[in-house]
């Protein structure tokens, strides 16, 4: 049996397998390709995370546009 404090994680880009302590799994980079190695339970790659960040930015901008104040014309002010 393997030690419960350590888990094997695989780099999704180059296939490098690393036996890291579980406390450092989220923060580890692959020693070969220098990209983030993500544990299988998270199941998100760097590209997917970037696309989610872009989608979030677009949604946030659309919310700000929705609630922008519009200019009021002079005739409407005096009514």
N, CA and C of each residue as an Amber inpcrd file, in Angstrom:
protein
   237
   0.8340000  -1.1890000   0.0000000   0.0000000   0.0000000   0.0000000
   0.8740000   1.2450000   0.0000000   0.3530000   2.2690000  -0.6340000
   1.1130000   3.5160000  -0.6730000   0.8210000   4.3430000   0.5710000
   1.7390000   5.1970000   0.8980000   1.6070000   6.0710000   2.0580000
   0.4720000   7.0640000   1.8030000  -0.5000000   7.2280000   2.7080000
  -1.6220000   8.1380000   2.4620000  -1.2210000   9.6030000   2.4140000
  -0.0260000   9.9460000   2.8910000   0.4160000  11.3390000   2.8490000
   0.9620000  11.7230000   1.4730000   1.1480000  10.7580000   0.6060000
   1.6960000  11.0100000  -0.7220000   0.7430000  10.4760000  -1.7820000
   0.6420000  11.1770000  -2.8930000  -0.1830000  10.7190000  -4.0080000
   0.5980000  10.8960000  -5.2990000   0.3720000   9.9870000  -6.2260000
   0.9850000  10.1200000  -7.5450000   0.1590000  11.0900000  -8.3700000
   0.8220000  12.1020000  -8.9180000   0.1430000  13.0020000  -9.8470000
   0.8820000  12.9560000 -11.1660000   0.1310000  13.0850000 -12.2430000
   0.6810000  12.9900000 -13.5860000   0.5370000  14.3330000 -14.2790000
   1.5950000  14.7720000 -14.9430000   1.5260000  16.0050000 -15.7260000
   0.6800000  15.7310000 -16.9680000  -0.3730000  16.5210000 -17.2030000
  -1.2230000  16.2740000 -18.3720000  -0.5550000  16.6570000 -19.6870000
   0.5520000  17.3630000 -19.6390000   1.2030000  17.8320000 -20.8560000
   2.3010000  16.8980000 -21.3320000   3.1810000  16.4520000 -20.4230000
   4.3100000  15.6180000 -20.8540000   4.2460000  14.2010000 -20.3000000
   3.3210000  13.9130000 -19.3720000   3.1570000  12.5710000 -18.8430000
   4.0770000  12.2210000 -17.6930000   4.8020000  13.1730000 -17.1540000
   5.7080000  12.9300000 -16.0350000   4.8990000  12.5710000 -14.7870000
   5.2630000  11.4890000 -14.1090000   4.5690000  11.0500000 -12.9020000
   5.4110000  11.4360000 -11.6910000   4.7870000  12.1030000 -10.7340000
   5.4930000  12.5680000  -9.5540000   4.7680000  12.0920000  -8.3040000
   5.5120000  11.6900000  -7.2980000   4.9490000  11.2740000  -6.0190000
   5.1620000  12.4180000  -5.0360000   4.1760000  13.3060000  -4.9420000
   4.2830000  14.5240000  -4.1410000   3.5190000  14.3830000  -2.8300000
   3.9360000  15.0950000  -1.7850000   3.1130000  15.1470000  -0.5670000
   1.7740000  15.8090000  -0.8810000   0.7020000  15.3450000  -0.2670000
  -0.6320000  15.8480000  -0.5930000  -0.7870000  17.3330000  -0.2870000
  -0.0470000  17.8600000   0.6680000  -0.1710000  19.2820000   1.0100000
   0.3380000  20.1770000  -0.1090000   1.2190000  19.6540000  -0.9820000
   1.8080000  20.4820000  -2.0320000   1.2670000  20.1540000  -3.4110000
   0.2620000  19.3220000  -3.5010000  -0.2300000  18.8990000  -4.8160000
  -0.7480000  20.0820000  -5.6280000  -1.4770000  20.9880000  -5.0060000
  -2.0720000  22.0980000  -5.7540000  -1.0330000  23.0830000  -6.2680000
   0.1330000  23.1380000  -5.6350000   1.1180000  24.1540000  -5.9720000
   2.3060000  23.6260000  -6.7660000   2.2580000  22.3920000  -7.2230000
   3.4510000  21.8180000  -7.8490000   3.4840000  22.0730000  -9.3510000
   4.6850000  22.3170000  -9.8430000   4.9130000  22.4530000 -11.2830000
   5.7130000  21.2560000 -11.7510000   5.5150000  20.8950000 -12.9980000
   6.2380000  19.7660000 -13.5800000   7.7110000  20.1510000 -13.7380000
   8.6450000  19.3090000 -13.2870000  10.0640000  19.6480000 -13.4360000
  10.5430000  19.6030000 -14.8840000   9.8120000  18.9140000 -15.7560000
  10.2150000  18.8370000 -17.1690000   9.7160000  20.0260000 -17.9860000
   8.3970000  20.2390000 -17.9900000   7.8260000  21.2580000 -18.8840000
   7.4460000  22.5480000 -18.1580000   7.5890000  22.6100000 -16.8350000
   7.3320000  23.8100000 -16.0270000   5.8790000  24.2910000 -16.0770000
   4.9270000  23.4080000 -16.3950000   3.5100000  23.7710000 -16.3500000
   2.9150000  23.1980000 -15.0780000   1.7590000  23.7210000 -14.6850000
   1.1370000  23.2730000 -13.4400000   0.6600000  21.8440000 -13.5740000
   0.9980000  21.0260000 -12.5730000   0.4970000  19.6580000 -12.5080000
  -0.7110000  19.6710000 -11.5850000  -1.8290000  19.2060000 -12.0680000
  -3.0820000  19.2980000 -11.3400000  -3.5370000  17.8900000 -10.9720000
  -4.0110000  17.7400000  -9.7680000  -4.4460000  16.4260000  -9.3070000
  -5.6750000  15.9670000 -10.0870000  -5.8290000  14.6720000 -10.2530000
  -6.9150000  14.1130000 -11.0630000  -8.2900000  14.4790000 -10.5180000
  -8.4180000  14.6850000  -9.2220000  -9.7160000  15.0250000  -8.6410000
 -10.2090000  16.3820000  -9.1370000  -9.3050000  17.3030000  -9.3910000
  -9.7120000  18.6270000  -9.8690000 -10.1440000  18.5730000 -11.3230000
  -9.4340000  17.7940000 -12.1310000  -9.7730000  17.5250000 -13.5210000
  -9.8550000  18.7900000 -14.3840000  -9.0530000  19.7920000 -14.1010000
  -8.9930000  20.9960000 -14.9210000  -7.5560000  21.2180000 -15.3730000
  -7.3790000  21.5130000 -16.6230000  -6.0560000  21.8090000 -17.1520000
  -5.8660000  23.3190000 -17.2180000  -4.6360000  23.7480000 -17.4690000
  -4.3410000  25.1890000 -17.5410000  -5.1830000  25.8770000 -18.6060000
  -5.3370000  25.2410000 -19.7730000  -6.0980000  25.8530000 -20.8630000
  -7.5630000  26.0360000 -20.4710000  -8.1240000  25.0350000 -19.7950000
  -9.5090000  25.1500000 -19.3580000  -9.6590000  26.2530000 -18.3200000
  -8.6870000  26.3850000 -17.4320000  -8.7400000  27.4520000 -16.4320000
  -8.6770000  28.8240000 -17.0910000  -7.8220000  28.9720000 -18.0990000
  -7.7260000  30.2570000 -18.8040000  -9.0310000  30.5840000 -19.5180000
  -9.6660000  29.5830000 -20.1500000 -10.9260000  29.8450000 -20.8420000
 -12.0240000  30.2100000 -19.8430000 -12.0100000  29.5890000 -18.6660000
 -12.9860000  29.9580000 -17.6430000 -12.7580000  31.3790000 -17.1420000
 -11.4950000  31.7820000 -17.0120000 -11.1980000  33.1540000 -16.5900000
 -11.6740000  34.1580000 -17.6320000 -11.4760000  33.8500000 -18.9250000
 -11.9430000  34.7450000 -19.9900000 -13.4620000  34.8500000 -19.9750000
 -14.1320000  33.7130000 -19.8040000 -15.5900000  33.7140000 -19.7520000
 -16.0880000  34.5440000 -18.5660000 -15.4140000  34.4350000 -17.4340000
 -15.7720000  35.2160000 -16.2520000 -15.6200000  36.7120000 -16.5240000
 -14.5170000  37.0980000 -17.1800000 -14.2930000  38.5130000 -17.5000000
 -15.4020000  39.0400000 -18.4040000 -15.7970000  38.2570000 -19.4110000
 -16.8510000  38.6810000 -20.3330000 -18.1670000  38.8490000 -19.5890000
 -18.5040000  37.9000000 -18.7360000 -19.7470000  38.0020000 -17.9670000
 -19.7310000  39.2160000 -17.0500000 -18.5960000  39.4670000 -16.4160000
 -18.4970000  40.6090000 -15.5080000 -18.6740000  41.9200000 -16.2700000
 -18.0540000  42.0280000 -17.4480000 -18.2040000  43.2390000 -18.2490000
 -19.6490000  43.4290000 -18.6850000 -20.3270000  42.3420000 -19.0480000
 -21.7260000  42.4450000 -19.4570000 -22.6140000  42.9060000 -18.3100000
 -22.3060000  42.4740000 -17.0970000 -23.0830000  42.9250000 -15.9390000
 -22.8710000  44.4160000 -15.7230000 -21.6340000  44.8940000 -15.8500000
 -21.3710000  46.3260000 -15.6980000 -22.0740000  47.1270000 -16.7820000
 -22.0920000  46.6190000 -18.0190000 -22.7720000  47.3300000 -19.1060000
 -24.2660000  47.4170000 -18.8430000 -24.8220000  46.3740000 -18.2610000
 -26.2610000  46.3260000 -18.0070000 -26.6940000  47.4230000 -17.0410000
 -25.8650000  47.7340000 -16.0700000 -26.2360000  48.6970000 -15.0450000
 -25.5810000  50.0650000 -15.2230000 -25.0330000  50.3230000 -16.4030000
 -24.4530000  51.6490000 -16.6490000 -25.5630000  52.6880000 -16.6770000
 -25.2530000  53.8900000 -16.2330000 -26.2380000  54.9650000 -16.3160000
 -26.2040000  55.5570000 -17.7130000 -27.3730000  55.9020000 -18.1880000
 -27.4780000  56.4710000 -19.5290000 -27.6830000  57.9810000 -19.3990000
 -27.2020000  58.7400000 -20.3740000 -27.3680000  60.2020000 -20.2960000
 -28.8450000  60.6040000 -20.3970000 -29.2110000  61.5970000 -19.6180000
 -30.5870000  62.0990000 -19.6290000 -30.5920000  63.4120000 -20.4050000
 -31.5040000  63.5130000 -21.3480000 -31.5710000  64.7170000 -22.1680000
 -32.2130000  65.8630000 -21.3830000 -31.9750000  67.1010000 -21.8100000
 -32.4380000  68.2810000 -21.0870000 -33.9540000  68.3060000 -20.9510000
 -34.6700000  67.9350000 -21.9780000 -36.1290000  67.9910000 -21.9320000
 -36.6790000  67.0160000 -20.8850000 -36.0460000  65.8970000 -20.7080000
 -36.5240000  64.9170000 -19.7330000 -36.2550000  65.3870000 -18.3010000
 -35.2600000  66.2020000 -18.1060000 -34.9310000  66.6870000 -16.7650000
 -35.9890000  67.6570000 -16.2480000 -36.5620000  68.4520000 -17.1410000
 -37.4850000  69.5040000 -16.7290000 -38.9190000  69.0190000 -16.5830000
 -39.2170000  67.7880000 -16.9220000 -40.6000000  67.3120000 -16.8480000
 -41.0620000  67.1530000 -15.4380000
